[in-house]
Structure formats: C-alpha cells, structure tokens
Short mmCIF file of C-alpha atoms in Angstrom, two decimals:
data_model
loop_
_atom_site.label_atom_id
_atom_site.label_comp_id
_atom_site.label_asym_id
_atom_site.label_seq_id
_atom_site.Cartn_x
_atom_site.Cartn_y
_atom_site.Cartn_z
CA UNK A 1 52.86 2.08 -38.09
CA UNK A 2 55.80 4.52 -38.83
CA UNK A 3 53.57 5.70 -41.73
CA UNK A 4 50.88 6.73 -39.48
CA UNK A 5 50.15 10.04 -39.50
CA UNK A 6 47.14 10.73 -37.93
CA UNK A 7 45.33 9.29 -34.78
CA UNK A 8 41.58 7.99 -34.93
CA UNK A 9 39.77 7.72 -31.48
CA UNK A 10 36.49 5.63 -31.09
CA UNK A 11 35.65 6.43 -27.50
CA UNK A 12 37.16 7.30 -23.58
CA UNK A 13 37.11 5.31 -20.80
CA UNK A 14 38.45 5.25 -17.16
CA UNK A 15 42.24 4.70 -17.50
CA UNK A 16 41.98 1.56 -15.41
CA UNK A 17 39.40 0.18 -17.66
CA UNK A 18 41.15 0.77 -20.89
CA UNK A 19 42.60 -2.36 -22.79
CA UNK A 20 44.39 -2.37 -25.76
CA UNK A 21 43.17 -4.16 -28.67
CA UNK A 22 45.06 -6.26 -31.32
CA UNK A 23 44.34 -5.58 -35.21
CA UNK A 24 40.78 -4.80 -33.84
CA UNK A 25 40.82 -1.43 -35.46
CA UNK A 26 39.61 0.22 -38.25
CA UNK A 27 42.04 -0.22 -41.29
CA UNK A 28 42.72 -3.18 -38.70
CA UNK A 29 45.43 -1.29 -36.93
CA UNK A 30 45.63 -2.11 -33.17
CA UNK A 31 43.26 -0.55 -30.14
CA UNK A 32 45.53 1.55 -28.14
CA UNK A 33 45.01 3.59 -24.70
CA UNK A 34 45.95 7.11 -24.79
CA UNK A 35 45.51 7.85 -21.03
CA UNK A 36 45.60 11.54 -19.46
CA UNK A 37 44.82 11.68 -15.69
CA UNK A 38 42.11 9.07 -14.90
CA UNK A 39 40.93 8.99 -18.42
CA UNK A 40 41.95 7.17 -21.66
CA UNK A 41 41.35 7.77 -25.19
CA UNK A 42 40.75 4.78 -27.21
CA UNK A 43 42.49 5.17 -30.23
CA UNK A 44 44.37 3.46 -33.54
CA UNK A 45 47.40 5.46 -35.78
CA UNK A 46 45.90 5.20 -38.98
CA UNK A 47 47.51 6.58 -42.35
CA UNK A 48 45.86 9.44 -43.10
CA UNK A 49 42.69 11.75 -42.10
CA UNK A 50 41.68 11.28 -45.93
CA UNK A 51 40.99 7.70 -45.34
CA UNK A 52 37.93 5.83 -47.08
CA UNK A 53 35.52 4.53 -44.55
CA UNK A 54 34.24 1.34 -45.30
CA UNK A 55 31.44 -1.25 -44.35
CA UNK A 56 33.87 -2.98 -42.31
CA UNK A 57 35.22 -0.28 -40.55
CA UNK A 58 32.28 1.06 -39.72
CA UNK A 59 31.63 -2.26 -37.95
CA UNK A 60 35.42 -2.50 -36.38
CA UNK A 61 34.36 0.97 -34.59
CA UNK A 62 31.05 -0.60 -33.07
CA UNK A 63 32.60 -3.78 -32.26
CA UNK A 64 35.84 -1.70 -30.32
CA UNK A 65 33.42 -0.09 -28.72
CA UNK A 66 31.51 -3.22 -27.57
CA UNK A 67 34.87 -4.72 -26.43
CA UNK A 68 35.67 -1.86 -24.34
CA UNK A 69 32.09 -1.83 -22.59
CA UNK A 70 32.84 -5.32 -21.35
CA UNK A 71 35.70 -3.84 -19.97
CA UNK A 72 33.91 -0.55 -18.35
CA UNK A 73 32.12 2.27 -19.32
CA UNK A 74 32.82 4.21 -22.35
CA UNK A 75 31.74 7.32 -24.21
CA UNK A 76 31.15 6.19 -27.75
CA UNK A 77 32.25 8.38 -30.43
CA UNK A 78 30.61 9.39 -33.38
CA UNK A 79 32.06 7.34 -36.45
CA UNK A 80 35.47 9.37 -38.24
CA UNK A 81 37.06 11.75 -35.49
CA UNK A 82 40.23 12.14 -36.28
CA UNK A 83 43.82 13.74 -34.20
CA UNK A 84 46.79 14.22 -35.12
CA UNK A 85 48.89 12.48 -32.95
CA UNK A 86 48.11 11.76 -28.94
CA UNK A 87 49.67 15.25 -27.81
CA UNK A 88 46.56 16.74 -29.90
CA UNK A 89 44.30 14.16 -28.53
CA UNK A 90 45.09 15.27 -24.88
CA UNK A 91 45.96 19.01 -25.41
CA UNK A 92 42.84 19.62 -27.65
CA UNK A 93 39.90 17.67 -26.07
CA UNK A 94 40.62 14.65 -23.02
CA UNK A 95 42.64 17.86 -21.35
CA UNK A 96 40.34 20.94 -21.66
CA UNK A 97 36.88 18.86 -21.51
CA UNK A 98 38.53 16.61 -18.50
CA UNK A 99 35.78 17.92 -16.08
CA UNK A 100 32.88 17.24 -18.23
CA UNK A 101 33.98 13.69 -18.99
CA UNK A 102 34.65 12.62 -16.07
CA UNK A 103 31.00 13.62 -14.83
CA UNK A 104 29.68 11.61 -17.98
CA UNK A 105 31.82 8.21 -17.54
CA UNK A 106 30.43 8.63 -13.98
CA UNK A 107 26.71 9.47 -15.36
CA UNK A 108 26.42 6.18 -17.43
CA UNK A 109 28.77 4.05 -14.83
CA UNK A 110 26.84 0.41 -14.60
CA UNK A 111 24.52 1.57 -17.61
CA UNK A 112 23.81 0.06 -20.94
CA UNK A 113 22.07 1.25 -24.25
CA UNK A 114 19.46 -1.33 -25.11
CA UNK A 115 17.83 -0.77 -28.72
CA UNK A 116 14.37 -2.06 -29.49
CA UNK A 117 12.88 -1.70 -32.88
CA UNK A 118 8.91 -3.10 -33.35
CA UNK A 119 7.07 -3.49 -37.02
CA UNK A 120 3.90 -4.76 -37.95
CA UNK A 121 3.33 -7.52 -39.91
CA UNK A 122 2.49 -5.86 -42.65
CA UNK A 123 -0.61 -8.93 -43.48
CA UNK A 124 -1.46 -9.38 -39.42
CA UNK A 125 -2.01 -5.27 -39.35
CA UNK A 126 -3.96 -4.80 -42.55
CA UNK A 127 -6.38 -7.61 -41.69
CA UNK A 128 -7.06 -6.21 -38.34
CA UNK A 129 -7.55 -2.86 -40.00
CA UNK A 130 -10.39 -4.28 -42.15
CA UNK A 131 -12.12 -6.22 -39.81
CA UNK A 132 -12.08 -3.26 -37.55
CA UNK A 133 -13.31 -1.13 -39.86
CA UNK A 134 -16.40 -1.53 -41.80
CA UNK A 135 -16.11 1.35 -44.14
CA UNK A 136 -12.69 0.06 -45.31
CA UNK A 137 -14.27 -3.70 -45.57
CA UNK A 138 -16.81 -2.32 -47.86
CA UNK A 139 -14.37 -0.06 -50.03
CA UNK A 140 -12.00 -3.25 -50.39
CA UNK A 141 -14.56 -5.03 -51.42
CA UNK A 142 -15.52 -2.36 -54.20
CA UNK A 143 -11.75 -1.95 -55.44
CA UNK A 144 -10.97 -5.24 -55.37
CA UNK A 145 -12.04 -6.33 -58.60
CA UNK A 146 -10.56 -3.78 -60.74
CA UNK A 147 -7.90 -1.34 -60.15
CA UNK A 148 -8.65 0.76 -63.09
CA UNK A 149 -9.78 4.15 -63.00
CA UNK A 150 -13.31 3.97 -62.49
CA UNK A 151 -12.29 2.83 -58.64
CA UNK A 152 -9.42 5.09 -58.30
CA UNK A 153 -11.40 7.46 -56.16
CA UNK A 154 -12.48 4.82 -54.24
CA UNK A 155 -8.90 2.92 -53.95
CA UNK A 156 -7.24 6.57 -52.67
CA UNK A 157 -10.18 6.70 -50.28
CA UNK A 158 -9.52 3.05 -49.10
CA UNK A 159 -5.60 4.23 -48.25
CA UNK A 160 -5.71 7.48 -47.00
CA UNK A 161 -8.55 5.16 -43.99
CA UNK A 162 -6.13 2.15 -44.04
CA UNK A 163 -2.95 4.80 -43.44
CA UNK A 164 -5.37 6.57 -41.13
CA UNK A 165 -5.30 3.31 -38.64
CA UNK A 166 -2.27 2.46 -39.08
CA UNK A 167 -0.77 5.36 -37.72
CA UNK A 168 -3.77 5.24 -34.82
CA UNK A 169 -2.81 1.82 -34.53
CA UNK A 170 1.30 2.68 -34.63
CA UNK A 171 0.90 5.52 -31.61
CA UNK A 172 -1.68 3.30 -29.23
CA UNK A 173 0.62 0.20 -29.56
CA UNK A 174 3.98 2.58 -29.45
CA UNK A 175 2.72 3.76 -25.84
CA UNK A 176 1.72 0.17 -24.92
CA UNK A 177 5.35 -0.79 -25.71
CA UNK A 178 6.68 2.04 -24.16
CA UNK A 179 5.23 1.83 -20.82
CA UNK A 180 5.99 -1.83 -20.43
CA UNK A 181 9.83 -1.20 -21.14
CA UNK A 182 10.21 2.31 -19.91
CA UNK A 183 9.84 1.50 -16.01
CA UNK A 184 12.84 -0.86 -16.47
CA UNK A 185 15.14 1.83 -17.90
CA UNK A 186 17.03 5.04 -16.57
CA UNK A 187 16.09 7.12 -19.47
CA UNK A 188 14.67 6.87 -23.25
CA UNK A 189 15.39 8.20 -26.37
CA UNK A 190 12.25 7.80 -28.66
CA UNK A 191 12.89 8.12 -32.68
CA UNK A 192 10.11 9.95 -34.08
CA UNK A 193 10.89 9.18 -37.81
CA UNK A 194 8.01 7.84 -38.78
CA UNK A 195 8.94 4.61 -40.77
CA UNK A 196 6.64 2.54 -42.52
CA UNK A 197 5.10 -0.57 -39.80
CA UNK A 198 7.48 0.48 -37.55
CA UNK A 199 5.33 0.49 -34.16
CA UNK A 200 8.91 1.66 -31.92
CA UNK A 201 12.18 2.33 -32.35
CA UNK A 202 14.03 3.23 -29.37
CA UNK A 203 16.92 3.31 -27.13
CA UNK A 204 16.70 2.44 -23.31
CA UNK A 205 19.61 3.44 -21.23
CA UNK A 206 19.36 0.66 -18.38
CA UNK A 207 21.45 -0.45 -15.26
CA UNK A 208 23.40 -2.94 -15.80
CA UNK A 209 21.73 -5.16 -13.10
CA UNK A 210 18.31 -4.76 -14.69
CA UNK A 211 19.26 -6.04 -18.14
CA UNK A 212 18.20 -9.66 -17.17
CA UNK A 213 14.37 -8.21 -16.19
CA UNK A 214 14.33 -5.61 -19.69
CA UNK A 215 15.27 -9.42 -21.48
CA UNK A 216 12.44 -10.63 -19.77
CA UNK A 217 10.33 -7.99 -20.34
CA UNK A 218 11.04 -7.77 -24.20
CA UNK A 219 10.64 -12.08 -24.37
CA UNK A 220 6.99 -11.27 -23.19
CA UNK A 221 6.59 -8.95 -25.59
CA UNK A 222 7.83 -10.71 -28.26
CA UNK A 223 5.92 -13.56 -27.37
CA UNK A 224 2.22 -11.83 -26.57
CA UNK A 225 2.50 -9.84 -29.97
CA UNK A 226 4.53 -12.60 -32.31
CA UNK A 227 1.13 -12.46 -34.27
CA UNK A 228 1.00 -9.09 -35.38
CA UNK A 229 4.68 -7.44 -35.03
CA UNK A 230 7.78 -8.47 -35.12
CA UNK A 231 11.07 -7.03 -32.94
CA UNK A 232 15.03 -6.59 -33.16
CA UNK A 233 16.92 -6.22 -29.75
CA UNK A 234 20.19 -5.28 -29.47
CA UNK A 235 22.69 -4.68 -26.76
CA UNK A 236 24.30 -4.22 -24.30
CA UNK A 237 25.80 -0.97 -26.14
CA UNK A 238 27.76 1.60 -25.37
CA UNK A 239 25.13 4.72 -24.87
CA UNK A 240 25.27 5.77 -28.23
CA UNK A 241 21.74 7.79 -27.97
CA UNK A 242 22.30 9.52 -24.54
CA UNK A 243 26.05 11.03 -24.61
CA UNK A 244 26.57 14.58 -25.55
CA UNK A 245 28.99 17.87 -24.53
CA UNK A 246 28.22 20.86 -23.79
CA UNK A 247 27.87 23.42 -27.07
CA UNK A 248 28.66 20.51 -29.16
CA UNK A 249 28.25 22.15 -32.59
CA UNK A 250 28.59 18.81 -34.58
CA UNK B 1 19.61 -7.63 -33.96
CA UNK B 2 17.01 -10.17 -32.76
CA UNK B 3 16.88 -13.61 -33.77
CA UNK B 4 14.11 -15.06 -32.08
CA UNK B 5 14.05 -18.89 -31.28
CA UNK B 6 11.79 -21.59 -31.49
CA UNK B 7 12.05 -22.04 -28.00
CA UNK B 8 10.44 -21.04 -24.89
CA UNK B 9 8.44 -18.08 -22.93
CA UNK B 10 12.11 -17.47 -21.53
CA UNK B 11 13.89 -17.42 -24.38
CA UNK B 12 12.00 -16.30 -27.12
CA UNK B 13 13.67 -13.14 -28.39
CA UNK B 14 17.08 -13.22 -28.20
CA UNK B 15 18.98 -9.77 -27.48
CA UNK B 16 21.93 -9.34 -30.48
CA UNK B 17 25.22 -8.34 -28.62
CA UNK B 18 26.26 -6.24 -31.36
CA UNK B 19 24.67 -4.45 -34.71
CA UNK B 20 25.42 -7.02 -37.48
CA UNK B 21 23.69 -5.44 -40.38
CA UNK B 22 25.12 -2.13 -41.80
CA UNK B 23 21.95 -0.27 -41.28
CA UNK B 24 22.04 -0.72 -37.37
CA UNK B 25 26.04 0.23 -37.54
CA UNK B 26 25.21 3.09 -39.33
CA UNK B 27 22.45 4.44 -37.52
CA UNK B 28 24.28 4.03 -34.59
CA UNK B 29 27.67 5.26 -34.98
CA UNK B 30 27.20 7.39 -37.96
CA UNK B 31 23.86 9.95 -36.18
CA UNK B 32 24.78 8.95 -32.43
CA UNK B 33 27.61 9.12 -30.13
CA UNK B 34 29.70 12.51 -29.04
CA UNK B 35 30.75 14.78 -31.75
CA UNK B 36 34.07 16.67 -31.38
CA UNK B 37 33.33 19.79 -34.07
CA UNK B 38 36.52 20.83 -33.97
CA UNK B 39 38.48 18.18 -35.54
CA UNK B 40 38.88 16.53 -38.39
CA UNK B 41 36.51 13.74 -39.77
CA UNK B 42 37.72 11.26 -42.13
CA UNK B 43 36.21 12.04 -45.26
CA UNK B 44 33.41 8.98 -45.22
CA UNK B 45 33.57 8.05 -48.72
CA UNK B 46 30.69 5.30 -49.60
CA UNK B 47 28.84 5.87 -47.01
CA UNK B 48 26.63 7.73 -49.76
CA UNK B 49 26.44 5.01 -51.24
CA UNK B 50 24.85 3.05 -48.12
CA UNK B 51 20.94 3.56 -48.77
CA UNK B 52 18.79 2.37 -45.09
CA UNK B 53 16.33 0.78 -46.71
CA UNK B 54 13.57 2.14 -44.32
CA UNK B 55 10.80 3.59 -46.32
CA UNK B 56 9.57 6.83 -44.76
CA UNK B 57 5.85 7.05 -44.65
CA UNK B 58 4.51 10.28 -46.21
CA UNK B 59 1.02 11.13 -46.96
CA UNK B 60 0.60 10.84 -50.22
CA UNK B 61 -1.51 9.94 -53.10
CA UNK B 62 0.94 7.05 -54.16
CA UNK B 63 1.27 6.04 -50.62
CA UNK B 64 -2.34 5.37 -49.96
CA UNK B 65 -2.67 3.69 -53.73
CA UNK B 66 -0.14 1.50 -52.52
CA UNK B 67 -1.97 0.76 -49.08
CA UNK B 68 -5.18 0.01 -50.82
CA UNK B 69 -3.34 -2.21 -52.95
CA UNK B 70 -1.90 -3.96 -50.40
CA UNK B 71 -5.18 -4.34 -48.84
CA UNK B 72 -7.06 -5.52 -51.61
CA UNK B 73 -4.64 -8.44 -52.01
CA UNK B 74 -5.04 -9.77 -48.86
CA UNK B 75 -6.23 -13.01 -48.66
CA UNK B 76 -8.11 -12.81 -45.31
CA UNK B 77 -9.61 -16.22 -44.96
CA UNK B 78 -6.17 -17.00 -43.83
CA UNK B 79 -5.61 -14.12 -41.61
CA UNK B 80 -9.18 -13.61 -40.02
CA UNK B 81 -8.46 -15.18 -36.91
CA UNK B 82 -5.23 -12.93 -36.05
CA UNK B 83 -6.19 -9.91 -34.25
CA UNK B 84 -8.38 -12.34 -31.85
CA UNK B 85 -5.50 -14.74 -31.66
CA UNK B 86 -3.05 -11.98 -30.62
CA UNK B 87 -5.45 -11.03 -27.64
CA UNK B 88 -6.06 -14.76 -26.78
CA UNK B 89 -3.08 -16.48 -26.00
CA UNK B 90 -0.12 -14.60 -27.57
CA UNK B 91 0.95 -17.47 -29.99
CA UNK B 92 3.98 -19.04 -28.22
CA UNK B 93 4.75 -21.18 -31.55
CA UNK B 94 7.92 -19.56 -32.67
CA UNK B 95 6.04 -17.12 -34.78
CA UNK B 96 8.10 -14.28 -33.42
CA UNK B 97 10.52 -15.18 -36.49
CA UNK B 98 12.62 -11.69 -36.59
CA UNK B 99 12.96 -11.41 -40.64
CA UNK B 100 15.32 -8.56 -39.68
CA UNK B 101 18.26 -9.57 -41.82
CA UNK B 102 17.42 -7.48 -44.21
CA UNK B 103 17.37 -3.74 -43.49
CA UNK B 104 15.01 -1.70 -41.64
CA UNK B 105 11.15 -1.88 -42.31
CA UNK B 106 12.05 -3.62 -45.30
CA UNK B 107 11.81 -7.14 -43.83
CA UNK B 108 8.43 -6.15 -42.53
CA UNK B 109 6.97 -5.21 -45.51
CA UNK B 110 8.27 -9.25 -46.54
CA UNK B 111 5.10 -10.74 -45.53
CA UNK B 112 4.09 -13.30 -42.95
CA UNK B 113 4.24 -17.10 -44.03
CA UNK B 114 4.36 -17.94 -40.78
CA UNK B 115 0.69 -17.58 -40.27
CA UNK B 116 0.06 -21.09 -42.45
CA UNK B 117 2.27 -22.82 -39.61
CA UNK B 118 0.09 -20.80 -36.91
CA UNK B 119 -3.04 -22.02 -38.48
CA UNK B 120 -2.30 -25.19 -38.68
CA UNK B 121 -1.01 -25.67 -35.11
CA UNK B 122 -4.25 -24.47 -34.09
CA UNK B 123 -6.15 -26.93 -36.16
#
C-alpha cells in the first residue's frame, strides 16, 4: 500500500478485541488495528480521500463491522470518514475524545442492534379495511365499475377513508408490535418516516443474552400475523441507531 | 433481512446476520453510526444514484386515487376470510414468505399469492 495516502476507519473497539482483517476492506485493502491506550481504530490505507464509493464497499464497511462485533463491541462509523494517516487518527479524535469512548464501548458492552421492519400485505390490509368499513364497501362498490369521471368524486372519497384506516390501522398494530418487542430490549429507536404498509421499522438495542428470547419473540410474531404483514429481521449489528458524541455537528 | 422458512413455530422467521440488499446497507451505514464533522468524507459518488425504493405516503389526491384503485381491484372472494383467519389461529403454513428481496415497501406493495396456498390448506 505504499500508494496509500489516506486512512479510512469503519469503527473502534477495545484494543484487546481488535483483529485485523485480510482484503476485507473497502477498495479490498486489509482491516487493520490502530490502537491508542485501551482503544483501537479499525481502519484500511486506501488511495485517496477522493475515492468513489461503491455498492460493494458500502457492504465491505457493514460486513467489517459485523466481523468485528463477533469479536467485541464496536462503535460503528458512519460510511466515508476519512484520516490522513494513524498519527491524525489518534491525535485528532481516539486521543482527545478517549474519555467519551471509552464510556460508550462500555455503554453498549454485551449489546446488539436488532432491526425489525413490518408491512402489510398490501391485499390482506385492504380487504380488512372494506369489510370493516361499510361506507368504503359501498363506495367500492359504486367506483368499481367505471373509473371515469363521473365517479372520481366518489373514487377520491373511497382513498382519502381507505388511507384514513390504514394509517389507524398502521399506529394500533405499530404499538401492538412495539410492546411485544420493546420489554425484551435496552432501548428503541422508532423511525417515524411514514412509508407506505410499513406497520414498524425499528431498531432494538438488546443484551446479548436476550437475543435468543427477541428471536422468539419476533418467530411469534411472524407467525400470528403471516396473514396480513410480512417482516425483515436483521442482526446482531453493531448499534448503528444508538451511538452518538457529544456536539457531533455531522 | 428475513427469510422466513417453511418450517416450524420455532423457526419461522429467520434473523439475517447481515444487510444483504443495498437499501438496508445504506440506511444503515450511510444515516446511522457516529459522525466525526471534522474530517474528511470520501466524496460518495453513486450513491445519488442509489434510489430506496420506499414510497413515502403523502396525502394526496393521486395517493388516495391510487388507494381506491387498488381497492376496487381486489378480488375479495379470495381474501374474505383473512382478517378472521389472522385472529383465529395465526396461519402457521409458511405464509410468512418475506418478499423482501426487493427494496423497502416495494416488495409489499408485490401482492400476496400466497393466500391461494392458505385457502386451499384450509379447504
């Protein structure tokens, strides 16, 4: 890597915990540990701070990080931060914010991110909607034959009720999910974006120890509402959703 | 992300070790994890060009012409029996089929074949 002129970092970790990683990088340089004091940077030399980031770099970065959780705990990094060389890395940030992450390796220490995401099925909701609500039977009924414009009143009637219950629908069965998954988890970060049949998307920081019961927990989920929605589950992960410093301005 | 199996209680809704699909990498590396502001970022070309296909429900005219449309094709002498269903026994057929290969709410706007198989196993 004599051309390497910069030095990307994905994440920190205890020093003890830090591995090195071969060709696992981005640009699919090698995983190396820049340590300072009890901490490590996880880092690769790569060519230049100018660098295109592509799909499967963006991928490398998650999967280092993965890698390194089985290893320990580890402070994820946002995707693209960039030092100049370790002396920078230490001098600049694992140095002067040494306090600060040190409490946070020690915050999520035996914890895992766990990310659930929940949509409708879009035909399962829509057919509960109308059988649940005879005003919307009956306007279905009198759009269904012709979607010209003698029922477009009557068609943006029908979906301003259908949208109506569906988003009734999306916050009753959002707390539902919530409160069966939340008990099992340290702490939650809900996303409030409010995408189309998605009934939850959120990330549960967990102990390690309870990650068998949240599996449970989601499989009897998954199972009671396989009708209607329809999940993705993914983890362990590093915790993503729940790190932060102090006046972070980024 | 989840692949669920056609397999029991236990193991119905497998947990994916890592994000696979690019939206789940780039939701989660590319809006979480710590942000140093003082140094450098490598200048994310493409990433532009990465669209999440997640459609973002606004209240709109076009959105509720597109509900009622959606509504009015629904054939509902094969989906009648589903809200009860759900309440009833909770399936348990392998209808928990994650379609979540494909990008964020997209795959649930795919529709729900699966409900022919359901049917059926119920008689």
């Amino acid at each position: 890597m004599s051309a390497a002129t910069a030095l990307y970092l994905y994440g920190v970790t205890w020093a003890d915990a830090a591995r090195p990683q071969a060709g696992a990088g981005v640009h699919e340089e090698s995983v190396e540990a820049v340590p300072y004091r009890q901490l490590a940077g996880l880092t690769s030399a790569v060519e230049s701070t100018k660098v295109p980031a592509k799909r499967r770099d963006l991928l490398r970065h998650a999967e280092v990080l993965g890698t390194a959780l089985v290893h320990g705990t580890v402070l994820p990094l946002r995707f693209g931060v960039v030092f100049e060389n370790s002396t920078t890395l230490v001098e600049d940030f694992l140095s002067p914010r040494y306090a600060e992450l040190v409490q946070l390796l020690r915050k999520f220490e035996g914890r895992v991110e766990l990310s659930v995401k929940a949509y409708f099925r879009e035909e399962a909701i829509l057919a509960e909607v109308v059988h649940a609500n005879p005003r919307i039977a009956r306007l279905r009924e009198a759009t269904r034959a012709a979607s010209d414009t003698s029922t477009y009143p009557l068609r943006v009637e029908l979906g301003e009720r259908v949208a109506a219950e569906l988003q009734e629908r999306t916050l009753r069965d959002r707390q539902v999910l919530l409160d069966r998954l939340s008990r099992l988890a340290v702490d939650v970060q809900v996303d409030q974006e409010p995408i189309e049949h998605q009934v939850l998307g959120a990330s549960f920081l967990v102990d390690r120890e309870r990650v068998a019961a949240f599996d449970d927990a989601m499989n009897k989920l998954a199972q009671e509402q396989a009708p209607r929605m329809h999940f993705k589950y993914l983890g362990p992960l590093a915790p993503h959703s729940f790190v932060g410093l102090s006046a972070e301005a980024g | 992300m989840a692949i669920a199996t056609h397999g029991t209680a236990s193991n119905y809704l497998q947990r994916a070790p890592s994000p696979s699909g690019l939206a789940d990498v780039v939701e989660l590396i590319l809006d979480k994890g710590l942000v140093i502001d003082a140094y450098v970022r490598i200048a994310v070309i493409g990433i532009e060009l990465i669209t999440i296909d997640a459609r973002i429900v606004i209240a709109s005219v076009d959105t509720y012409l597109r509900f009622a449309e959606a509504v009015n094709r629904l054939d509902l002498t094969q989906t009648e029996a589903a809200g009860l269903k759900e309440l009833r026994d909770g399936g348990g057929n392998g209808d928990g089929k994650a379609k979540g290969m494909a990008e964020g709410a997209k795959d649930a706007l795919s529709g729900d074949g699966d409900r022919q198989k359901e049917r059926a196993e119920r008689g």
